[in-house]
Short mmCIF file of C-alpha atoms and ligand atoms in Angstrom, two decimals:
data_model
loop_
_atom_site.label_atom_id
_atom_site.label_comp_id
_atom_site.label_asym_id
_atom_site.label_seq_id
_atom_site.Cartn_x
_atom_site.Cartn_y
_atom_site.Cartn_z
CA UNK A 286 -4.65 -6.06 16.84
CA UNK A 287 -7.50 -3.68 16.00
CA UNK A 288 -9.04 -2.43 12.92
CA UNK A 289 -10.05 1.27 13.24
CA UNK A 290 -12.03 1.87 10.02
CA UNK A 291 -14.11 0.24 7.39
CA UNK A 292 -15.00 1.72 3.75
CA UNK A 293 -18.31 -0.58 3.20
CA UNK A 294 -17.64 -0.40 -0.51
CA UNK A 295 -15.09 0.11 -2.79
CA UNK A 296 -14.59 -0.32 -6.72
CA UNK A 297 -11.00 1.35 -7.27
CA UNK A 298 -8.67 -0.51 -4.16
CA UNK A 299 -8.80 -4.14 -5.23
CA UNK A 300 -7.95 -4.49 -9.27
CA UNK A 301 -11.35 -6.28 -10.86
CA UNK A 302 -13.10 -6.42 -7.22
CA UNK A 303 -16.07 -5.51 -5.51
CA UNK A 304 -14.92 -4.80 -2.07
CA UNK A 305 -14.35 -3.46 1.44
CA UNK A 306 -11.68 -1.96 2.64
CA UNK A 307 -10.02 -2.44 6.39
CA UNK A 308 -7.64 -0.28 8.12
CA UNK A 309 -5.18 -1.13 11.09
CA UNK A 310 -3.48 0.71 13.12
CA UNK A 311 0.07 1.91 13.53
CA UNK A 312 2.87 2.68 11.36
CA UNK A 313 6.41 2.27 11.30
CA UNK A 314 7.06 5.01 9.16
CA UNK A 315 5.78 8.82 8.76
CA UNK A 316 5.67 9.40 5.08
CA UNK A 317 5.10 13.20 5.09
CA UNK A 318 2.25 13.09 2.34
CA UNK A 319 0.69 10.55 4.39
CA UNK A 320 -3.39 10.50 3.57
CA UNK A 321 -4.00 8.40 6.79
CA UNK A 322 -2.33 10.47 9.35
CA UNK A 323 -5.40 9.30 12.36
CA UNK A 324 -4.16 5.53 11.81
CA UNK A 325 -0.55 6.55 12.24
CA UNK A 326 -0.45 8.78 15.10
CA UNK A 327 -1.25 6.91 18.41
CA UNK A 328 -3.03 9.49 19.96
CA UNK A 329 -5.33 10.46 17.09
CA UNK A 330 -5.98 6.67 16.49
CA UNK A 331 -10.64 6.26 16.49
CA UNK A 332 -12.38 3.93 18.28
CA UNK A 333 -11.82 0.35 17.36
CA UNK A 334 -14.34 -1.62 15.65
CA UNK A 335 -16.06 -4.12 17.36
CA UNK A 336 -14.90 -7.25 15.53
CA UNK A 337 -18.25 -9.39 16.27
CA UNK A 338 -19.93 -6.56 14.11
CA UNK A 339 -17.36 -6.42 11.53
CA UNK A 340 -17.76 -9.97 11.16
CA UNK A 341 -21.43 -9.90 10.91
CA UNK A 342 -21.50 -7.34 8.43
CA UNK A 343 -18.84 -9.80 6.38
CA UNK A 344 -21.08 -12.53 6.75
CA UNK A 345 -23.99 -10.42 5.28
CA UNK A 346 -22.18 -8.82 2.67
CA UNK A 347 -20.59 -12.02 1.01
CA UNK A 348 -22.92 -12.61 -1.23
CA UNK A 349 -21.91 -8.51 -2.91
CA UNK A 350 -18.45 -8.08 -2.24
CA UNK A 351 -15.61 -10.08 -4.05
CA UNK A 352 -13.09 -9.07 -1.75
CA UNK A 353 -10.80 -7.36 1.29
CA UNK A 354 -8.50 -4.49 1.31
CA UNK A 355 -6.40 -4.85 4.20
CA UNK A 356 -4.90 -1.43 5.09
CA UNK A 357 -3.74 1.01 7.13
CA UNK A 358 -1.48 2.09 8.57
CA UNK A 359 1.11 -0.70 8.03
CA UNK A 360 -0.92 -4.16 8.33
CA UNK A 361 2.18 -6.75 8.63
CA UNK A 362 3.12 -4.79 12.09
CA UNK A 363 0.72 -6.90 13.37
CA UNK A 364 1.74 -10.36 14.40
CA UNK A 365 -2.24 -11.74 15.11
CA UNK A 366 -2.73 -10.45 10.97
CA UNK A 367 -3.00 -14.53 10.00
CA UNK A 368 -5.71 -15.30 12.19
CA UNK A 369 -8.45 -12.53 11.42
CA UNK A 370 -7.10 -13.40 7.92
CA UNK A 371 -8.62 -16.86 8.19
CA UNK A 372 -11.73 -15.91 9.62
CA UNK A 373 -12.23 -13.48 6.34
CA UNK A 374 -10.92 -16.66 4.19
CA UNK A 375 -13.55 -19.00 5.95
CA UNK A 376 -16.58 -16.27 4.58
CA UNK A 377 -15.52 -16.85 0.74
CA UNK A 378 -13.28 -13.71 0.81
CA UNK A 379 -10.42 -13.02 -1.37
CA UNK A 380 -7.95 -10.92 0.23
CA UNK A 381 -5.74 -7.58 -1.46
CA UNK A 382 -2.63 -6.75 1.01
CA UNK A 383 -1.33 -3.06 1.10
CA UNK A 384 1.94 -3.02 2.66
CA UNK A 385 5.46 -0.16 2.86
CA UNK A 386 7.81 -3.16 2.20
CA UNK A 387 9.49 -3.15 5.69
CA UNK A 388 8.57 -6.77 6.81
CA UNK A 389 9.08 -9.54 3.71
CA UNK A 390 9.26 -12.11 6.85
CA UNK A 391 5.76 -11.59 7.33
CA UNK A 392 4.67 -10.95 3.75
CA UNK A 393 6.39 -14.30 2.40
CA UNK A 394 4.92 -15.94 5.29
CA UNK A 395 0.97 -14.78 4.73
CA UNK A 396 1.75 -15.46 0.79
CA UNK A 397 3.25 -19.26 0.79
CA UNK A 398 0.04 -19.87 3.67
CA UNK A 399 -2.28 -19.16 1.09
CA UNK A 400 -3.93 -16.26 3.07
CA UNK A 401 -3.13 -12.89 0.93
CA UNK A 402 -3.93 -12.85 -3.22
CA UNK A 403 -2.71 -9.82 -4.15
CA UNK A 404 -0.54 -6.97 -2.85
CA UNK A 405 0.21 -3.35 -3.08
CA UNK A 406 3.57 -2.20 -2.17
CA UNK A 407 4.28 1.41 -1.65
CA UNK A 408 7.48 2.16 -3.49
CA UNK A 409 8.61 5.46 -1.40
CA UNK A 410 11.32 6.78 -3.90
CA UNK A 411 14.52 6.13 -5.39
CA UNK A 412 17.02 4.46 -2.34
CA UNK A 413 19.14 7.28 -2.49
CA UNK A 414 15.75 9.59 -1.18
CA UNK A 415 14.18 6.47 0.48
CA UNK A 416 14.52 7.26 4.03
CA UNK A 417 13.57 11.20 3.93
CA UNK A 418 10.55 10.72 1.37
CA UNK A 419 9.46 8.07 4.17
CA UNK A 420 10.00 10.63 7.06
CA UNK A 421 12.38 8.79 8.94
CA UNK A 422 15.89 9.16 9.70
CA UNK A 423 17.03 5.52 9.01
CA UNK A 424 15.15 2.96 7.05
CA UNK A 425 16.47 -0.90 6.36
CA UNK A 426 16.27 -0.77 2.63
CA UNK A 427 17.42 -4.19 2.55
CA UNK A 428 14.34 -5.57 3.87
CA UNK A 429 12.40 -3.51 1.15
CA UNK A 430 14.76 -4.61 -1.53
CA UNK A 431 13.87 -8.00 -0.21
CA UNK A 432 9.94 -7.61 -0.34
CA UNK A 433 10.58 -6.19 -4.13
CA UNK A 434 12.33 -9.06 -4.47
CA UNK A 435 10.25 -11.75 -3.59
CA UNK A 436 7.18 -9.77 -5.41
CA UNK A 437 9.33 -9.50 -8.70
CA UNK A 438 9.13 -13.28 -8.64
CA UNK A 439 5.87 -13.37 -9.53
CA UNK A 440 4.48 -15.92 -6.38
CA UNK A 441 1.32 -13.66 -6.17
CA UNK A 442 -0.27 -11.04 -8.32
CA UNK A 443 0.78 -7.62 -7.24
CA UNK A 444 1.67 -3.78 -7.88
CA UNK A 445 4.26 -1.26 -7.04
CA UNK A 446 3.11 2.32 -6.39
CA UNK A 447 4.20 6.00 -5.89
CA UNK A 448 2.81 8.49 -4.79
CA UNK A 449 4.44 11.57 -7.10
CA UNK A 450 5.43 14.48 -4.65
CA UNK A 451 6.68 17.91 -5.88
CA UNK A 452 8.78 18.31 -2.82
CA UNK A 453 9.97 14.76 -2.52
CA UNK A 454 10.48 13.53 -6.71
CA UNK A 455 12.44 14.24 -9.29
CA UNK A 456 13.44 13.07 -13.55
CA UNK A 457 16.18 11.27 -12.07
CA UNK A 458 14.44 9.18 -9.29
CA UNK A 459 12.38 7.43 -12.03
CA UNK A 460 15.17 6.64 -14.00
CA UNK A 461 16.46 4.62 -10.77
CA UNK A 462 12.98 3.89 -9.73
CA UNK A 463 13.07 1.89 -13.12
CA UNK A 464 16.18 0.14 -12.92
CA UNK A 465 15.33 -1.42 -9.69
CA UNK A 466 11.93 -2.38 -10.53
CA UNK A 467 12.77 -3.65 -14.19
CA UNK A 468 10.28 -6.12 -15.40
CA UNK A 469 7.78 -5.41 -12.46
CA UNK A 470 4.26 -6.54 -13.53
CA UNK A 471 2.75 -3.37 -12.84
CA UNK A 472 3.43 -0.25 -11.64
CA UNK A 473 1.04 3.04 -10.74
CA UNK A 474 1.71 6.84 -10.24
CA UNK A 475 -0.29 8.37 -8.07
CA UNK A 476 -0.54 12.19 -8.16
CA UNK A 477 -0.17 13.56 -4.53
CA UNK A 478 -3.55 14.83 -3.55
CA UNK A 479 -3.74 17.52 -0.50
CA UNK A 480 -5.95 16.73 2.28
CA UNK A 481 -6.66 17.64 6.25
CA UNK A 482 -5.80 14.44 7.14
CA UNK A 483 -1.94 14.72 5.46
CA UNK A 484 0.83 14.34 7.97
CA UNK A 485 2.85 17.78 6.39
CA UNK A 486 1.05 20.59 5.01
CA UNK A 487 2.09 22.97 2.39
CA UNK A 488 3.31 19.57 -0.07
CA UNK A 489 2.07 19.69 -4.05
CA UNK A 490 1.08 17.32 -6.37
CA UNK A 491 2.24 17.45 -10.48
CA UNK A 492 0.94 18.58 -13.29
CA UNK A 493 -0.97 15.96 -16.00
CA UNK A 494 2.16 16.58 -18.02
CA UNK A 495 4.89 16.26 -15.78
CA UNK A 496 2.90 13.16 -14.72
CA UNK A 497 3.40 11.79 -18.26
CA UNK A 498 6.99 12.73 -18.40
CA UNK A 499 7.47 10.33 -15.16
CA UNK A 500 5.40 7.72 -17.07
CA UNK A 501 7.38 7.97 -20.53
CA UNK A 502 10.72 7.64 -18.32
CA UNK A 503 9.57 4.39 -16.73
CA UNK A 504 7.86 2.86 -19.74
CA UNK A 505 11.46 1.22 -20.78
CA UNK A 506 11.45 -0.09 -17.81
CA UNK A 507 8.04 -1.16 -16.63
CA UNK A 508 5.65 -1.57 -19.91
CA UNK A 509 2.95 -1.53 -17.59
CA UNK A 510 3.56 1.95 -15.75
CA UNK A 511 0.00 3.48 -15.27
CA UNK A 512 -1.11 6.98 -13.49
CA UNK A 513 -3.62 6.49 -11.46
S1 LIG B 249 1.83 6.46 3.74
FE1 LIG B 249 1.67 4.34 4.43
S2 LIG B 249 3.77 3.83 5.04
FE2 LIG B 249 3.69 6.04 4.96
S3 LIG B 249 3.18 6.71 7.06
FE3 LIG B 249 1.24 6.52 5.92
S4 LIG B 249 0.53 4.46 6.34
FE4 LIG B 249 2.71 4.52 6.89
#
């Protein structure tokens, strides 16, 4: 595997962290408010990084940064993830995951071998609306049911998030949205944010209130429902 971008610093990606962030490569969905459409699209992926470098700048930067964001893309596509994992682990790193749920195999795995501390899982939209908010025509929700799962247990800090589309999100989808997560540690709104690099064009964000109506529906459900 490759990683095609580095953000040298970040405060907001990793809760309590001074970090980096890293992206992969690839995607097994096409979420059409998709911020990252270069590291989804084969043919618009950038040059790699050269991983001697990336490691270097690790090495000098462990002394500043706390932390890793792995993301992408969708990092658990990638088999190889354990072992550049390790090599961040041997510099002093701890290591945030951001994953879409499709591959709890892989995410238990990294988890019980020590080699993720926290994780981000995209939560795309009610089931019913899973597999078009995620751009796809079929989607195995049981494999993100088990990720919510095995994150609900609590075996590693972590947080669900949405990002709130006009086009894709309704009253009703939080209402479900809250019954499946009930009890979830933490979960975030995001507020869809228009960009050039979005897969779709022409998709809108909420307003501040509506945002809040979303919020009071899941507080029941999730005390600690946050917009981001
Ligand atoms: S938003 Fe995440 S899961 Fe959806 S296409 Fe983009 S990288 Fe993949």
């Amino acid at each position: 595997m490759n990683f095609y971008g580095l953000q040298k610093l970040t405060l907001l990606d990793y809760p309590e962290k001074v970090a980096c962030t890293l992206f992969t490569g690839g995607c097994n969905l096409r979420c059409p408010f998709c911020q990252n459409s270069e590291l989804v699209i084969p043919n618009l992926y950038p040059e790699p990084l050269d991983f001697n470098q990336l490691l270097d700048f690790l090495k000098k930067r462990s002394q500043i940064l706390d932390g890793i964001c792995i993301s992408g893309g969708e990092p658990l596509l990638h088999e190889d993830l354990s072992l550049y994992l390790k090599q961040f682990r041997n510099l002093g790193y701890t290591i945030k995951l951001d994953t879409n749920g499709c591959f709890p195999e892989h995410l238990k795995k990294l988890v019980n071998d020590g080699l993720i501390d926290y994780v981000a899982m995209d939560i795309k939209n009610s089931k019913k609306h899973y597999y078009k908010t995620a751009g796809v025509s079929s989607i195995n929700l049981k494999a993100i049911e088990e990720s919510v799962q095995f994150l609900l247990q609590n075996s590693i800090p972590y947080e669900f998030r949405t990002t709130v589309v006009k086009e894709f999100h309704t009253e009703s989808d939080f209402i479900s949205i809250g019954e499946w997560l009930r009890g979830a540690h933490t979960y975030y709104l995001q507020n869809f944010i228009s960009s050039s690099y979005v897969l779709e064009s022409n998709l809108h964000g909420f307003s501040k209130e509506e945002l809040e109506r979303f919020q009071t529906i899941l507080l029941p459900y999730i005390s600690n429902t946050k917009i981001r």
